[in-house]
mmCIF file of C-alpha atoms and ligand atoms in Angstrom:
data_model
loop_
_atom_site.group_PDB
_atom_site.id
_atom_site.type_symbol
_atom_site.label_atom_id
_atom_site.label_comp_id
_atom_site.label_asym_id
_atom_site.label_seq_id
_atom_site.Cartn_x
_atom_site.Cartn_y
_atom_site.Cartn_z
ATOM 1 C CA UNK A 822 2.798 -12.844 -18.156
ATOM 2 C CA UNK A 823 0.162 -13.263 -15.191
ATOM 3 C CA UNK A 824 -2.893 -11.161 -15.257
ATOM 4 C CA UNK A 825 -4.952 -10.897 -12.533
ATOM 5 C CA UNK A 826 -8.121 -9.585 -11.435
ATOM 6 C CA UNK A 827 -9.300 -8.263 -7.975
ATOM 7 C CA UNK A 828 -12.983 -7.920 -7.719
ATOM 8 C CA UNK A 829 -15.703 -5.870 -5.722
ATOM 9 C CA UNK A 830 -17.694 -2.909 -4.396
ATOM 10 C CA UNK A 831 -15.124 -1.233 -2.588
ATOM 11 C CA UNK A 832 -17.594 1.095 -0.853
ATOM 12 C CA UNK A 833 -15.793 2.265 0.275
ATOM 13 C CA UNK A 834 -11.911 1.052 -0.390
ATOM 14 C CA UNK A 835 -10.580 -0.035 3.636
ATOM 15 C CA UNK A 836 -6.998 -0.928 4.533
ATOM 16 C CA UNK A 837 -8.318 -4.831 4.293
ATOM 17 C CA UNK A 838 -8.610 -4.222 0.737
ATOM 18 C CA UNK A 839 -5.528 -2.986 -0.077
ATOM 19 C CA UNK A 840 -3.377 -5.208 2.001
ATOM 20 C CA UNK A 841 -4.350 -7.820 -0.355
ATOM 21 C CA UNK A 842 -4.462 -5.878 -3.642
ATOM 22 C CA UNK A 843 -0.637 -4.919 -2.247
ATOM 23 C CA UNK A 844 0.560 -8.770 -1.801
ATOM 24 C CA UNK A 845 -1.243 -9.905 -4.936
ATOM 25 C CA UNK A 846 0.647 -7.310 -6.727
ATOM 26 C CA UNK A 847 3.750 -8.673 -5.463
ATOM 27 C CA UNK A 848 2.916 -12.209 -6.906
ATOM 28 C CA UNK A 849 1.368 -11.438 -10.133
ATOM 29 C CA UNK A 850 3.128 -9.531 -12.754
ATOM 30 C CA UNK A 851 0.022 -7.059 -13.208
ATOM 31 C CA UNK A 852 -3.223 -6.778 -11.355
ATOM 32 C CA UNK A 853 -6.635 -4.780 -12.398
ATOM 33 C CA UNK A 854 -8.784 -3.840 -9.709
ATOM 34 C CA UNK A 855 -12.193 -4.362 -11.051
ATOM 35 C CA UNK A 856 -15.259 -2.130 -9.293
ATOM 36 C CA UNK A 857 -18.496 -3.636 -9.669
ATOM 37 C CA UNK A 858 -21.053 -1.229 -10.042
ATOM 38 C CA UNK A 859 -23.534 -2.769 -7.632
ATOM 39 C CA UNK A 860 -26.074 -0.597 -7.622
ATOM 40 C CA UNK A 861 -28.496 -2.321 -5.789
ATOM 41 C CA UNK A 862 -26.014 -3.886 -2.615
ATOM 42 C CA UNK A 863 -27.400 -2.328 0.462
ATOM 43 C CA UNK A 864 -29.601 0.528 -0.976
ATOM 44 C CA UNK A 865 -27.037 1.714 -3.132
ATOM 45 C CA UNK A 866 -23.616 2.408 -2.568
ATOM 46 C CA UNK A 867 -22.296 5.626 -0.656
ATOM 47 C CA UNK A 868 -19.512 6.683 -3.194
ATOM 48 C CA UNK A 869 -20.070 6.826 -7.425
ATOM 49 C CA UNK A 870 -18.465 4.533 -9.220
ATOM 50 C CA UNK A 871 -15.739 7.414 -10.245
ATOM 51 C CA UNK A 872 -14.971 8.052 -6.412
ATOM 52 C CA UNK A 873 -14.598 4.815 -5.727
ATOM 53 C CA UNK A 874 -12.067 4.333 -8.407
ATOM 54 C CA UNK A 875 -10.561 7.242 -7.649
ATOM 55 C CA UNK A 876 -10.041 5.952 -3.722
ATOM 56 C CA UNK A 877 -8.231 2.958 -5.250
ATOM 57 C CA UNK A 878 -6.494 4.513 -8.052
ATOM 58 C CA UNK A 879 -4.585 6.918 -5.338
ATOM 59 C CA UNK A 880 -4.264 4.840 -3.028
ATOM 60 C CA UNK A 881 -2.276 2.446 -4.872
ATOM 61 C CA UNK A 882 -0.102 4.505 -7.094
ATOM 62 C CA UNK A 883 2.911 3.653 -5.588
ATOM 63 C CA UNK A 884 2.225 0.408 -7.031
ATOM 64 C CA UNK A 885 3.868 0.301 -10.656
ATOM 65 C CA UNK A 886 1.586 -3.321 -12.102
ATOM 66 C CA UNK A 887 -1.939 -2.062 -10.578
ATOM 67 C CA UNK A 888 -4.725 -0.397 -12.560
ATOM 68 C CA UNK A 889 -8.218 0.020 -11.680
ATOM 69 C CA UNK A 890 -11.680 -0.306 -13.968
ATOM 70 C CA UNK A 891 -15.278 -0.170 -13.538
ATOM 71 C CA UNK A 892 -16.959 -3.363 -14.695
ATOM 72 C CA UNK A 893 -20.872 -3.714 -14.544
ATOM 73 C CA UNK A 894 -20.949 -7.228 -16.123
ATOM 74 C CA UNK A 895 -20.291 -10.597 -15.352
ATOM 75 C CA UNK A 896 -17.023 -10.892 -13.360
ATOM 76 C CA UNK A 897 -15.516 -13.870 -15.805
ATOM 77 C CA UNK A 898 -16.210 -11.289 -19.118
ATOM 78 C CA UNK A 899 -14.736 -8.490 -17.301
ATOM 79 C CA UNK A 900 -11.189 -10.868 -16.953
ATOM 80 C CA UNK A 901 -11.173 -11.939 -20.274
ATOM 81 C CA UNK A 902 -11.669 -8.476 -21.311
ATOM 82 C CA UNK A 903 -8.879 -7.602 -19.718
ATOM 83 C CA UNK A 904 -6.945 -10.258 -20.192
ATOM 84 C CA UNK A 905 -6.842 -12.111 -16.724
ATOM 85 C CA UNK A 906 -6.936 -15.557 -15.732
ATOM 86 C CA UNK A 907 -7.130 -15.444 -12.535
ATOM 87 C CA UNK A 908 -9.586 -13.869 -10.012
ATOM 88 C CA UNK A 909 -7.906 -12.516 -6.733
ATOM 89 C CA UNK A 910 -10.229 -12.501 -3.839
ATOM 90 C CA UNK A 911 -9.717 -11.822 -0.304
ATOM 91 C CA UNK A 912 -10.541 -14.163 3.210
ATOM 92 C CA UNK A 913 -11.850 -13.422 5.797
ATOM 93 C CA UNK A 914 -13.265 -14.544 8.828
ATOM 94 C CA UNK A 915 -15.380 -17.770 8.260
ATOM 95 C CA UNK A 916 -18.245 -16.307 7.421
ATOM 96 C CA UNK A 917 -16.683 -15.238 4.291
ATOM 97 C CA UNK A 918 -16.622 -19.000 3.219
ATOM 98 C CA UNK A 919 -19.725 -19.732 2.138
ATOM 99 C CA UNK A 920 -20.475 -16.841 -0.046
ATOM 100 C CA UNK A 921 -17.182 -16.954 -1.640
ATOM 101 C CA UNK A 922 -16.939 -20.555 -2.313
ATOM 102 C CA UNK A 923 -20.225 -20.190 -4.570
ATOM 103 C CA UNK A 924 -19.140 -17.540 -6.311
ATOM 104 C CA UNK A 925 -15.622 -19.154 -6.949
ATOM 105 C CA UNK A 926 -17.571 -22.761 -8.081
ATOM 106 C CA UNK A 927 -20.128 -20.510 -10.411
ATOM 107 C CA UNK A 928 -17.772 -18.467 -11.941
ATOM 108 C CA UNK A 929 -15.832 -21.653 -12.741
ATOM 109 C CA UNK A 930 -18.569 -23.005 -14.143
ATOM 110 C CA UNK A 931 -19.204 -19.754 -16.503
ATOM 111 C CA UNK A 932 -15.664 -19.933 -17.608
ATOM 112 C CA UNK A 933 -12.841 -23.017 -16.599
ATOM 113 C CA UNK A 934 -10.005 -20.820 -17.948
ATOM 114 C CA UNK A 935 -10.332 -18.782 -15.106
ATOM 115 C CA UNK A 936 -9.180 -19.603 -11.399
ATOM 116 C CA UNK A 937 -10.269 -17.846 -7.876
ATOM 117 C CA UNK A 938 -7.194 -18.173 -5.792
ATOM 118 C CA UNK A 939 -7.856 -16.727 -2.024
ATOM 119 C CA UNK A 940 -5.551 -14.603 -0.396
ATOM 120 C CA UNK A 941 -6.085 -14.769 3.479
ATOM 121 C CA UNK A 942 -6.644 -11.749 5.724
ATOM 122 C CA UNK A 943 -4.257 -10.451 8.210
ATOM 123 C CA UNK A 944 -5.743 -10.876 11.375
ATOM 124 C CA UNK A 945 -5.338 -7.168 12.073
ATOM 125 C CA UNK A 946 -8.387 -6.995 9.184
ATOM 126 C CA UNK A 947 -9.971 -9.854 9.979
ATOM 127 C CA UNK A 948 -13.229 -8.295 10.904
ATOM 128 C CA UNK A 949 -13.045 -5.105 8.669
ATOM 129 C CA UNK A 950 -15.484 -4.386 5.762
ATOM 130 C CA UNK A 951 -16.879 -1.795 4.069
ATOM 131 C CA UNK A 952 -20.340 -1.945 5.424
ATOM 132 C CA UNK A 953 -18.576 -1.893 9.105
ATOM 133 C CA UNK A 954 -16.875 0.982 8.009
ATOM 134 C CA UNK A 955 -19.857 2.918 7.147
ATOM 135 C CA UNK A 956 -21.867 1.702 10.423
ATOM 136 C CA UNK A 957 -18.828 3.161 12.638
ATOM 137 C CA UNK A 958 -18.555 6.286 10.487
ATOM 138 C CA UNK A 959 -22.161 7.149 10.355
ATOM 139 C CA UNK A 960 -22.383 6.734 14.369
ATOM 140 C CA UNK A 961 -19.735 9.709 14.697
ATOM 141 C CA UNK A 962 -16.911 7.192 15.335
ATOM 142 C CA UNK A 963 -13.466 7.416 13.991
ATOM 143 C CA UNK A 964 -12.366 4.961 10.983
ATOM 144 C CA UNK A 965 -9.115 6.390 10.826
ATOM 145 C CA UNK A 966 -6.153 4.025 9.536
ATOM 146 C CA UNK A 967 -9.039 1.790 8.603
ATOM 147 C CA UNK A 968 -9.389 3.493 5.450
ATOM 148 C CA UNK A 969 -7.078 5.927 3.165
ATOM 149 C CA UNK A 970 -7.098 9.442 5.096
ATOM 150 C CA UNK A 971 -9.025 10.716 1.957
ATOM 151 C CA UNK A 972 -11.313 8.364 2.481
ATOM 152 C CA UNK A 973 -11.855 9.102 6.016
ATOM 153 C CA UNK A 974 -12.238 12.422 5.390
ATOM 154 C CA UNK A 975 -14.680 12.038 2.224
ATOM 155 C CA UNK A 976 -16.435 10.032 4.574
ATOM 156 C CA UNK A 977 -17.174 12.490 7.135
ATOM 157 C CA UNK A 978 -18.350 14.959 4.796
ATOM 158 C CA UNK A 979 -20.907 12.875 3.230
ATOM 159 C CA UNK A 980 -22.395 11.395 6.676
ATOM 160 C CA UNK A 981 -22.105 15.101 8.509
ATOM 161 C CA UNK A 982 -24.430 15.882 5.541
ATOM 162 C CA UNK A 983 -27.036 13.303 5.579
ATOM 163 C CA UNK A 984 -27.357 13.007 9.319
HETATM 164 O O1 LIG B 581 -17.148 -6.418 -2.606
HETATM 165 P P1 LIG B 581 -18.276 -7.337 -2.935
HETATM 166 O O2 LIG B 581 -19.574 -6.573 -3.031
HETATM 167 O O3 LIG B 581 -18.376 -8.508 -2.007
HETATM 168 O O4 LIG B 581 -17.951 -7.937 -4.398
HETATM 169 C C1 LIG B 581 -18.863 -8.795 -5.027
HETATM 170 C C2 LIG B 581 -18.513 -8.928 -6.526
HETATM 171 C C3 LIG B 581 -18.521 -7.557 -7.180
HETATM 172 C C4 LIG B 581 -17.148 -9.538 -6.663
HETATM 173 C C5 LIG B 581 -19.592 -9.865 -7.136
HETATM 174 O O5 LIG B 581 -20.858 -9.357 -6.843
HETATM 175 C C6 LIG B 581 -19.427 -10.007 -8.643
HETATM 176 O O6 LIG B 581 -18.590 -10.749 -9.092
HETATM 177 N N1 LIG B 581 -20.257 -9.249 -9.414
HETATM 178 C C7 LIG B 581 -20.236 -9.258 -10.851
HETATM 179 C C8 LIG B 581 -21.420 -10.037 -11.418
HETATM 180 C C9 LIG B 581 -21.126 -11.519 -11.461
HETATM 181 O O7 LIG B 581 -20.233 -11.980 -12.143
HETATM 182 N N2 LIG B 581 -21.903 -12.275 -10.667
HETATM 183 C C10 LIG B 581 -21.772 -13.723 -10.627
HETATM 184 C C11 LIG B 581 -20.755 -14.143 -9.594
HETATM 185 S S1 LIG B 581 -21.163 -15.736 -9.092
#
C-alpha cells in the first residue's frame, strides 16, 4: 500500500494542480492532498482554509483514492500522520527548481523515510500558478478552464467586491 502526499497553498486550486494530483492518483494507490495553511504567503491567502479544501475536495471526487486535509505543521509530520511516504510535488518551469530542490533536501533531512518524487508539468500549465491566477482575475480578465468553474466564479465574486 503506497501513500502519498501532495502538498501546498492551493490559493486558489488551478487546472495545473489537479493535472498532477490526477496522474499521481493513477500511480499511487491513495493520495491526501495536504493544504498548508500559510497564512502569511503573499498577505494572506484569498480563500479560508475550508474553501480551499472544499475547491479540491469537489473537484476531485470523481477520483475514488484522493482525500484532502488541512495541515498547519511541518510537511514531513503531516505524512507520517497520515501515513505517507512519499511527498508528491509538481514541476514547473525552471524557476521552480531552486525552491523545490531545498525544500525536497530539508525535508529529507527532517525525516529520510520520506521521498519528494516530482511530477513534471504539462506544457499546457507550464506557466500557471495560483498567484497568476489571481493577478489575471483581479485585472477583470477571464481565468476560465484555468481553474474549476466554481472557482472561477468564487473568484469573481470576491475580486468584484474588493475592487
Ligand atoms: O503551494 P505552495 O505555497 O508552494 O506550497 C508550499 C508548501 C505548503 C508545500 C510548503 O510551504 C510547506 O511544506 N509548508 C509546511 C511547513 C514545512 O514543512 N516547511 C518546511 C519545508 S522545507
Amino acid at each position: 500500500m503506497k501513500r502519498g502526499v501532495s502538498p501546498g497553498t492551493f490559493d486558489p486550486v488551478t487546472s495545473g494542480h489537479l493535472d498532477i494530483i490526477e496522474r499521481a492518483s493513477a500511480i499511487l494507490d491513495e493520495l491526501v492532498v495536504g493544504v498548508a495553511h500559510s497564512p502569511d504567503k503573499g498577505g494572506g491567502p484569498l480563500f479560508s482554509i475550508d474553501e480551499r479544501v472544499g475547491f479540491i475536495e469537489r473537484a476531485t471526487a470523481h477520483l475514488s483514492n484522493v482525500t484532502v486535509r488541512p495541515f498547519d505543521n511541518l510537511l514531513v509530520n503531516f505524512a507520517r500522520e497520515v501515513g505517507a511516504t512519499v511527498i508528491i510535488k509538481g514541476l514547473r518551469a525552471v524557476t521552480d527548481f531552486e525552491r523545490e530542490f531545498q525544500m525536497a533536501q530539508l525535508n529529507y533531512r527532517l525525516d529520510r523515510d520520506i521521498e519528494t518524487m516530482f511530477i513534471m508539468a504539462i506544457p499546457e500549465y507550464m506557466y500557471l500558478s495560483s498567484s497568476a491566477v489571481k493577478e489575471i482575475a483581479r485585472h477583470g480578465g477571464s481565468v476560465r478552464g484555468l481553474v474549476p468553474d466554481e472557482v472561477h466564479e468564487a473568484m469573481q465574486e470576491r475580486l468584484k467586491r474588493s475592487r
